[in-house]
XYZ file of C-alpha atoms in Angstrom:
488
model
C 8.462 35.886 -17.964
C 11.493 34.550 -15.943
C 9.996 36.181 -12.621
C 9.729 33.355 -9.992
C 6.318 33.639 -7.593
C 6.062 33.177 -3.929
C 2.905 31.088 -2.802
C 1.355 32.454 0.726
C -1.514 31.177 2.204
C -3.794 33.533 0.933
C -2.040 33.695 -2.581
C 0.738 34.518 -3.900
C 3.525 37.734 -5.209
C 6.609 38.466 -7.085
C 9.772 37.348 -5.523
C 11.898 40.245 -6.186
C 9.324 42.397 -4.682
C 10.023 41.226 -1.215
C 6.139 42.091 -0.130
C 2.794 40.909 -1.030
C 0.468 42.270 -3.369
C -2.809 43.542 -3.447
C -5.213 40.532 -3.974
C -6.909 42.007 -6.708
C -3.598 42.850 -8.398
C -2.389 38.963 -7.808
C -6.118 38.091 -8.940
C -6.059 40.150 -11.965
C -2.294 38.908 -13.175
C -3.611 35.515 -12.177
C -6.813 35.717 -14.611
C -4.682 36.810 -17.538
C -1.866 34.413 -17.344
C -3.848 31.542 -18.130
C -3.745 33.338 -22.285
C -0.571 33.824 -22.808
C 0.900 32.106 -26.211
C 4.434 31.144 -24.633
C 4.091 28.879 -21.030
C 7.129 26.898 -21.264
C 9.242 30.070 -21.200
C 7.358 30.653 -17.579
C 9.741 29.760 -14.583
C 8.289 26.223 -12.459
C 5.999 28.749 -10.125
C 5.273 31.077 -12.859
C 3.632 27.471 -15.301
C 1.972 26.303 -12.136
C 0.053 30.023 -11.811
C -0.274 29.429 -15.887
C -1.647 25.453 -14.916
C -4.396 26.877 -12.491
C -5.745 29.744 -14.917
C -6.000 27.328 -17.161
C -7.963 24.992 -15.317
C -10.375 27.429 -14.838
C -11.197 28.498 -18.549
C -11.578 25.069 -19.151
C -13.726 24.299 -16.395
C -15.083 27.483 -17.238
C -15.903 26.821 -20.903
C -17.102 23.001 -19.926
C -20.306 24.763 -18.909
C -23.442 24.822 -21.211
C -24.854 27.795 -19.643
C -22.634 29.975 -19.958
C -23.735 31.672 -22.878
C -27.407 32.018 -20.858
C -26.280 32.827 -17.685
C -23.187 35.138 -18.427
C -22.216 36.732 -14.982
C -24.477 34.638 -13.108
C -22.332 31.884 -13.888
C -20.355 29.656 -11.012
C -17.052 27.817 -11.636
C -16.092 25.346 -9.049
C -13.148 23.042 -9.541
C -13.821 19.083 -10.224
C -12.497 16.948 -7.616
C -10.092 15.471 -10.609
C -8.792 19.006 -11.755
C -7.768 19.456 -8.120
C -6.220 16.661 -8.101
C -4.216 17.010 -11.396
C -3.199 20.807 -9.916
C -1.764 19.448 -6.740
C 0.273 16.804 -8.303
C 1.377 19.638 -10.756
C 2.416 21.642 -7.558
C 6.565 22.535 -8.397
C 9.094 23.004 -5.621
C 8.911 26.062 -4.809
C 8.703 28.446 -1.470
C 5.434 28.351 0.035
C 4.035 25.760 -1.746
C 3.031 24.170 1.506
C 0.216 26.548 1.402
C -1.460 25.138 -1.797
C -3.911 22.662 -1.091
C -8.055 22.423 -1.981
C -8.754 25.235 -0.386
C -6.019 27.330 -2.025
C -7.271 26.158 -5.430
C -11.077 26.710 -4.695
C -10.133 30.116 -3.114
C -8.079 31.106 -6.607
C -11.038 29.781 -8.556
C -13.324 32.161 -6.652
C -11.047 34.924 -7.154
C -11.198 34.237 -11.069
C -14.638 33.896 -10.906
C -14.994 37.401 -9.536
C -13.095 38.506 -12.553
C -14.994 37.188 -14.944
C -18.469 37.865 -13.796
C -17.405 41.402 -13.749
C -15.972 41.421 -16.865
C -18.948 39.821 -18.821
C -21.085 41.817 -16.516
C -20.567 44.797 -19.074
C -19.611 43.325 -22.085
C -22.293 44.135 -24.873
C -21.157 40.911 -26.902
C -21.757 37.623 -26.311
C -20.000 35.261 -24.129
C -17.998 33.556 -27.526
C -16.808 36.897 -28.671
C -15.262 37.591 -25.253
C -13.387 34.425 -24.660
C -12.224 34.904 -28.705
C -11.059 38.027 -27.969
C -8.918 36.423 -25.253
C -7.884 33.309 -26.700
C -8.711 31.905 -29.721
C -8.914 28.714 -28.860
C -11.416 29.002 -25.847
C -14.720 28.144 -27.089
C -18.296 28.152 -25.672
C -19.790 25.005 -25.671
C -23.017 24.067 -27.043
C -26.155 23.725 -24.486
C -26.635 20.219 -24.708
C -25.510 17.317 -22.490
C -24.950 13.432 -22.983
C -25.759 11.758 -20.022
C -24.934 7.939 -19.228
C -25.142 6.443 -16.080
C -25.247 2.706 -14.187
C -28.476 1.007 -13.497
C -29.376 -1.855 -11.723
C -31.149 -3.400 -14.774
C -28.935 -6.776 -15.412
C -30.504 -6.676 -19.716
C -29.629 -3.176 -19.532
C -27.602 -2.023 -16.825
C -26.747 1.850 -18.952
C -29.390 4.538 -18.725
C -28.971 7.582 -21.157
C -30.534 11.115 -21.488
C -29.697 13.667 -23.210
C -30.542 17.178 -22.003
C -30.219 20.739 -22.709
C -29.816 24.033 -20.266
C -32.815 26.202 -20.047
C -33.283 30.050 -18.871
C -35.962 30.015 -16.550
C -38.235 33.208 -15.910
C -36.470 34.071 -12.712
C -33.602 33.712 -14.353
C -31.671 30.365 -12.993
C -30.671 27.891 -15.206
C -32.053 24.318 -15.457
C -31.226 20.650 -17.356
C -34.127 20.021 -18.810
C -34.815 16.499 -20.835
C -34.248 17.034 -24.611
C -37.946 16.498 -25.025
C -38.654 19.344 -24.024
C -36.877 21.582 -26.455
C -39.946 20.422 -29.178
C -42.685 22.198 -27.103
C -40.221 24.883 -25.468
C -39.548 26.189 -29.594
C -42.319 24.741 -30.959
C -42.396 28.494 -32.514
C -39.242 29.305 -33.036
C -37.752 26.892 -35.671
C -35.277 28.284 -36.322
C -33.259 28.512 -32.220
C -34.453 24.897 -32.466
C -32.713 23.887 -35.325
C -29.804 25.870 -33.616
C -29.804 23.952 -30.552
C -29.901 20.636 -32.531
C -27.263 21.592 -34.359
C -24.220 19.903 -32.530
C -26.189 17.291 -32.540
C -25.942 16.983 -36.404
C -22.299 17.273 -36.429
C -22.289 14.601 -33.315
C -23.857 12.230 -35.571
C -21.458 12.811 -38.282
C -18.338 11.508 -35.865
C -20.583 8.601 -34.129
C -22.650 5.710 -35.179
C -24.702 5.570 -32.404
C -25.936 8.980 -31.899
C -26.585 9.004 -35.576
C -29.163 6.020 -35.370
C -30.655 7.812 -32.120
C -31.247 10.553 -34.521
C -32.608 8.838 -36.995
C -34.853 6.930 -35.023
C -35.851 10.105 -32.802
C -34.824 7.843 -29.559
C -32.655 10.837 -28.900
C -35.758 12.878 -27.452
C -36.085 10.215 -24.726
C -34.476 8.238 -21.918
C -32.962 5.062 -23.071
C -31.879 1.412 -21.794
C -28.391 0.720 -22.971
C -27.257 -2.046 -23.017
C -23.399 -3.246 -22.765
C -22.452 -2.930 -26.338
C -24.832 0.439 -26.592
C -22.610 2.009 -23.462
C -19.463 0.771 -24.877
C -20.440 2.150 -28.749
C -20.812 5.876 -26.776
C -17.965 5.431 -24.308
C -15.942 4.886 -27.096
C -16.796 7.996 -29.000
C -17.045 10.417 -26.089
C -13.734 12.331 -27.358
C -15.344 12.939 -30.873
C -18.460 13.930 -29.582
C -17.050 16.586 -27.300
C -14.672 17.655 -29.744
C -18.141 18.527 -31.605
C -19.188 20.949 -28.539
C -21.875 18.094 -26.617
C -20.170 17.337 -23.401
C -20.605 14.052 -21.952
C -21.843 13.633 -18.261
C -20.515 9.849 -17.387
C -18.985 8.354 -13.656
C -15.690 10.258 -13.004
C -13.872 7.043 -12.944
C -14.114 6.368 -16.129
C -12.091 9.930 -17.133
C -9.614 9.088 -14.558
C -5.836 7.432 -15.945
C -6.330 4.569 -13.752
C -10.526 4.103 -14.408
C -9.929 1.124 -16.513
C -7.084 -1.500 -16.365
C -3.936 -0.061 -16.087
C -0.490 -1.516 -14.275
C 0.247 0.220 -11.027
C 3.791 -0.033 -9.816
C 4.037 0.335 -5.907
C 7.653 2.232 -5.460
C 9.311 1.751 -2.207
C 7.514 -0.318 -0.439
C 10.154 -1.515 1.825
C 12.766 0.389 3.409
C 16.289 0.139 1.675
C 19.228 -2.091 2.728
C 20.970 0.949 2.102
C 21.000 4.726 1.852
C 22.106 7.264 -0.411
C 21.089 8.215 -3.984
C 22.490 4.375 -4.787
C 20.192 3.051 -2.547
C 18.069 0.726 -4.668
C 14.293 1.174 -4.007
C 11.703 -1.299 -4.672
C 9.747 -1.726 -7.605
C 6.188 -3.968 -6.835
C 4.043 -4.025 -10.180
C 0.474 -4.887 -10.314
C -2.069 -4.983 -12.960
C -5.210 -3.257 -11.385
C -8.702 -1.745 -11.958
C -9.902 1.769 -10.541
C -7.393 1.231 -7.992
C -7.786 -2.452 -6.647
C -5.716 -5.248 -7.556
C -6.891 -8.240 -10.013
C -5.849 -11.789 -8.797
C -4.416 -14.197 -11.677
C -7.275 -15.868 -12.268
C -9.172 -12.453 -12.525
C -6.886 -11.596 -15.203
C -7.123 -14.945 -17.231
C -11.016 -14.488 -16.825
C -10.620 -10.895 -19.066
C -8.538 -12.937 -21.662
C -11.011 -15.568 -22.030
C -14.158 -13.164 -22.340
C -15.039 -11.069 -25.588
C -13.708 -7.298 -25.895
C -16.079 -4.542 -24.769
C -17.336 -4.190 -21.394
C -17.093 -6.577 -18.092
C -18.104 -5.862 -15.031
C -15.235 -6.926 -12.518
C -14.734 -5.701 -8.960
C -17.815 -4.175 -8.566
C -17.056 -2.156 -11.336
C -17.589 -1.944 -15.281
C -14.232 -1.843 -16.989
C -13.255 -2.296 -20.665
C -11.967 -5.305 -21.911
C -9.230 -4.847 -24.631
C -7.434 -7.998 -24.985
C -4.612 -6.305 -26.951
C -3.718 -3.663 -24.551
C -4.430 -6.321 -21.557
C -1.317 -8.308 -23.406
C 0.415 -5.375 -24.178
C 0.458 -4.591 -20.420
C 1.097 -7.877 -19.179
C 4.449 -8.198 -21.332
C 5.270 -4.706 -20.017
C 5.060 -5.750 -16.390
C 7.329 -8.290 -17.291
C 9.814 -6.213 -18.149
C 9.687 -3.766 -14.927
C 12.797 -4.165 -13.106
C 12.686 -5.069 -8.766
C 14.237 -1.993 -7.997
C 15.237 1.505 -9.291
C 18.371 3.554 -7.890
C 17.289 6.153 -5.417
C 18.170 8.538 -7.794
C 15.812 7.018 -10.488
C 13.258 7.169 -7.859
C 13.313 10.857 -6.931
C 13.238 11.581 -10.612
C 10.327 9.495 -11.388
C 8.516 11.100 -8.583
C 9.381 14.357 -9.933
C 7.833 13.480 -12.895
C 10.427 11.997 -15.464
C 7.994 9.618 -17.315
C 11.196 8.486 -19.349
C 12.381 6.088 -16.486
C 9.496 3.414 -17.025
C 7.710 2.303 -20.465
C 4.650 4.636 -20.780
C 1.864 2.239 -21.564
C -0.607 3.383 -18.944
C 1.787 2.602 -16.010
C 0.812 4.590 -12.611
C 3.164 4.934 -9.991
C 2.244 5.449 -6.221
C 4.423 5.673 -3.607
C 5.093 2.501 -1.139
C 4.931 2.531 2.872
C 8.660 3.493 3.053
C 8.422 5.731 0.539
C 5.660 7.513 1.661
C 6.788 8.180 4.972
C 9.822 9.283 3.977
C 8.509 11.995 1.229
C 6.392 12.975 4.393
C 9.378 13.895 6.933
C 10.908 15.341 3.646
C 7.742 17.960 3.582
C 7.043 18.270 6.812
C 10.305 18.131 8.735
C 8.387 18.449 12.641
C 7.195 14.810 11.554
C 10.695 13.522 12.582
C 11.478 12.001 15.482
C 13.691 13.714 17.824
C 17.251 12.606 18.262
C 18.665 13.035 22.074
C 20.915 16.089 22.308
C 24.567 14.348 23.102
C 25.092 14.645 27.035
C 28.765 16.128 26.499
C 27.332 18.941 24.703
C 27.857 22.138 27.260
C 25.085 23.986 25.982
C 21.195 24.145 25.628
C 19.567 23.339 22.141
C 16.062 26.325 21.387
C 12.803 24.010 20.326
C 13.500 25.072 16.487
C 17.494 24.296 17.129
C 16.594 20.697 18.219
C 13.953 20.141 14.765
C 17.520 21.144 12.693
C 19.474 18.990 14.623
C 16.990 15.986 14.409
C 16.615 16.734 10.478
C 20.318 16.642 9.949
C 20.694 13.406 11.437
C 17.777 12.329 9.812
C 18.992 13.399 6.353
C 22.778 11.887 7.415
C 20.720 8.664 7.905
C 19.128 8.891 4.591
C 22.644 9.496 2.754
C 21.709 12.622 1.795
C 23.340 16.197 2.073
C 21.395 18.945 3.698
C 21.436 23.082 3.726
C 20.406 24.814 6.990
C 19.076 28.340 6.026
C 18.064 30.065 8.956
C 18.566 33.495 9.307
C 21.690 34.458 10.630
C 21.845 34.424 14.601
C 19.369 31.861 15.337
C 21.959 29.119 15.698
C 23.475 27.072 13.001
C 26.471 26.836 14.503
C 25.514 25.338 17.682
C 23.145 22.854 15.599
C 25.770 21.925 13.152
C 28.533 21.175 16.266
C 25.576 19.138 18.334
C 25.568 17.180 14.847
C 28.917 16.244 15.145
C 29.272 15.784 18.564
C 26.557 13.125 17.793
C 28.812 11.715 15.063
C 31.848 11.341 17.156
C 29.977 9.969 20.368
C 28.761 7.428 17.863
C 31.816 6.427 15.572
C 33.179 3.982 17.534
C 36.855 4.634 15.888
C 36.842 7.841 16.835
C 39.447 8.734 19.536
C 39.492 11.213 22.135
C 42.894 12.769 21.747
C 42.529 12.742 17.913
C 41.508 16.239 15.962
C 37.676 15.700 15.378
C 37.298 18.440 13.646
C 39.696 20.466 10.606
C 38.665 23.674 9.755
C 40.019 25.772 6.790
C 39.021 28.326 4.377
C 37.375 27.912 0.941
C 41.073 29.549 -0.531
C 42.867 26.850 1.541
C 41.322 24.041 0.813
C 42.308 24.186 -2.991
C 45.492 24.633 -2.095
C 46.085 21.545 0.706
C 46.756 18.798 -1.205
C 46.255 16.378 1.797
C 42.385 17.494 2.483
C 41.947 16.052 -0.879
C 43.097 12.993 -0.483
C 41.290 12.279 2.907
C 37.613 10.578 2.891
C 36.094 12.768 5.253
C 32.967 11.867 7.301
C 31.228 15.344 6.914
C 31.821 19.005 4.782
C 30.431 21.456 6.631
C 30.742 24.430 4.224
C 29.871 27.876 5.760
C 28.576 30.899 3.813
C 27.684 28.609 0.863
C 27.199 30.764 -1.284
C 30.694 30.942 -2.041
C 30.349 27.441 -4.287
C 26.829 28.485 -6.064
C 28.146 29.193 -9.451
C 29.079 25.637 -10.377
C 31.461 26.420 -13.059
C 34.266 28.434 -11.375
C 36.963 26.952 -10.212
C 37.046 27.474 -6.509
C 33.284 25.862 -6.809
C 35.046 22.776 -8.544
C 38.054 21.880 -6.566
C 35.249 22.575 -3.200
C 33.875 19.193 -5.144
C 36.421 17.082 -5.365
């Protein structure tokens, strides 16, 4: 459980193996991870493996086919659940490599599995995912549909529909309708099918008066209050089996109003990990800002549904407050150190009442040179320096200074005899060309062993400019005392 993963571009293997594996073995581990009763005890790239299996039983079991299609099934990622992956993505080595196609290619790899699996399995489809995990179910055949019309008395359409073997075996989404003449003489698979139905109406108002009324067999004009009755109960109803077909947006964190709190916008007066960053709040719809008067408008109109922005959002006076009295309370800046942490997904450093967080110009950029280090821009080799700097020796030498300018330390970890020497003294030459108390006949540079330096009281007490520490893992274990007194 403790084993950490290596991510390639084609996959991924065991650390301590030192080689890749077979793609069907990787597959195959990949497929059952996702069932396993204990993730948290998973290292970081072990839980993101776990995160991606996952996804795919759930995207998997989100399909009402299944049970009538079986290992002519296809599961393709949303657009969201890639999203929600790559955020998810840990730091770890090779995770450069995981992108949409990574996660589509894993997905196809899973697929693969199953299909073959189910392929000759003599039960059903429910029986197999039980036998896996209890808690994956397969969901019942009929969808909810609801989508935006140009009709200003009723701008909601709704259908509901149900998936349909045809004789050449594909499945279809056929209107509900057509379930009546479909098992006109089979009562019984139609009272199956209508089933969830039943226990929909049992959790929801609305789709019990469709049912009463029978409106349920047809397509309907909604109007606002009818779309914002279902959007409402969407959770209950799925919970029942029916999934719900509605605009993306409005399963997304930031579909309706939510504060969005631009971080590091500027660049810092300063640098280092007490280097305060700025904080820019805004209260915002699917992504675009609202003006003040926009947002007085929402507190003057009734609660439901308003279409603002081009959009229909949800107007909740008590959570619009609740938001605004939040943004109030968002400081202007955070500590650097705040701000790495809340990009690494410590929730804890702002209230959590729907706030998202995206990155700022500064802060963008800089998270960019971070990842991709051949983004920065070169620094000029000092002309003093008697010696001649490879292509890959001038990209450490630029990222040094670039992570000296950002107040950070930095660990070089090429392989031994490719130069970190020579990069590490072009550094300093660099810093002495440039410190303009720096004098010629004075020592630039002390050098000492780890031993020594515990010992020399006077190294201690002197602020020095840079540590270079060679063969570093001599300090890794930070509890011993030699990794300590390094410290002080």
């Amino acid at each position: 459980m403790q084993r950490q993963y290596i991510f390639t571009k084609n996959g991924f293997y065991p650390e301590n193996t030192g080689e890749e594996t077979e793609d069907e073995e990787s597959a195959e581990f990949l497929y059952d991870i996702g069932n396993i009763e204990s993730p948290s005890k998973l290292t970081v790239s072990g839980y993101f493996l776990y995160l991606v299996s996952d996804a795919f039983f759930k995207e998997l079991t989100r399909l009402p086919e299944l049970e009538i299609a079986r290992d002519k099934i296809k599961v393709a990622p949303t657009q969201e659940c890639i999203e929600r992956l790559l955020n998810a993505t840990p730091y770890a080595i090779g995770t450069e490599f995981i992108d949409e196609k990574w996660i589509r290619n894993r997905f196809s790899e899973l697929e693969t599995i199953f299909q073959g699996q189910i392929r000759n399995y003599k039960g059903s489809v429910a029986m197999y995912l039980a036998e896996r995990n209890q808690s994956l179910h397969v969901p019942e055949r009929i969808f909810l549909h609801l989508v935006e019309s140009k009709n200003d008395d009723a701008p909601f359409a709704f259908i509901a529909t149900y998936a349909s073997r045809q004789s050449d075996g594909s499945v279809q989404h056929m209107s509900l309708q057509y379930a009546l003449t479909e098992y006109r003489d089979d009562r019984e698979k139609l009272l199956t099918l209508l089933s969830s139905l039943n226990r929909a109406a049992e959790v929801s108002p609305l789709i019990a008066e469709l049912m009463e009324s029978e409106e349920m067999f047809h397509t309907l004009k909604f109007t606002v209050d009818d779309a914002y009755s279902f959007l409402k109960d969407i959770e209950k109803i799925e919970e029942t089996g029916i999934l719900c077909r509605i605009p993306n947006r409005w399963r997304k964190k930031n579909s309706m109003l939510s504060v969005n709190v631009k971080l590091g916008e500027e660049k810092p007066s300063m640098v280092g990990f007490d280097a305060l960053v700025s904080l820019q709040p805004s209260l915002e719809v699917d992504g675009v800002r609202l003006t003040q008067s926009e947002i007085e408008q929402l507190l003057r109109q009734t609660e439901g549904l308003a279409f603002l922005k081009g959009k229909w959002i949800e107007v909740n006076h008590e959570k619009l407050r609740k938001l605004l009295e939040e943004m109030e309370d968002i400081p202007e800046s955070l500590s650097f150190r705040d701000a790495v942490q809340l990009e690494m997904g410590n929730d804890k450093i702002l209230p959590d009442v729907g706030i998202v967080v995206s990155n700022g110009a500064w802060m963008s950029r800089m998270l960019l040179n971070l990842r991709e280090p051949n983004r920065i821009r070169s620094v000029a080799v000092p002309k003093t320096l008697k010696a001649t700097l490879r292509p890959y020796q001038k990209s450490g030498y630029s990222w040094l200074n670039y992570m000296n300018r950002l107040g950070f330390g930095a660990c070089l970890a090429d392989d031994m005899g490719l130069g970190k020497t020579i990069q590490v003294l072009t550094y300093l030459e660099k810093l002495r060309k440039t410190d303009k108390d720096a004098k010629e006949e004075l020592p630039f540079l002390t050098i000492t062993t780890y031993a020594m330096a515990a010992k020399i009281e006077p190294l201690k007490e002197k602020e020095w400019d840079c540590l270079i520490l060679d063969e570093a893992q001599a300090i890794k274990n930070p509890t011993t005392k030699q990794t300590r007194e390094i410290k002080k």
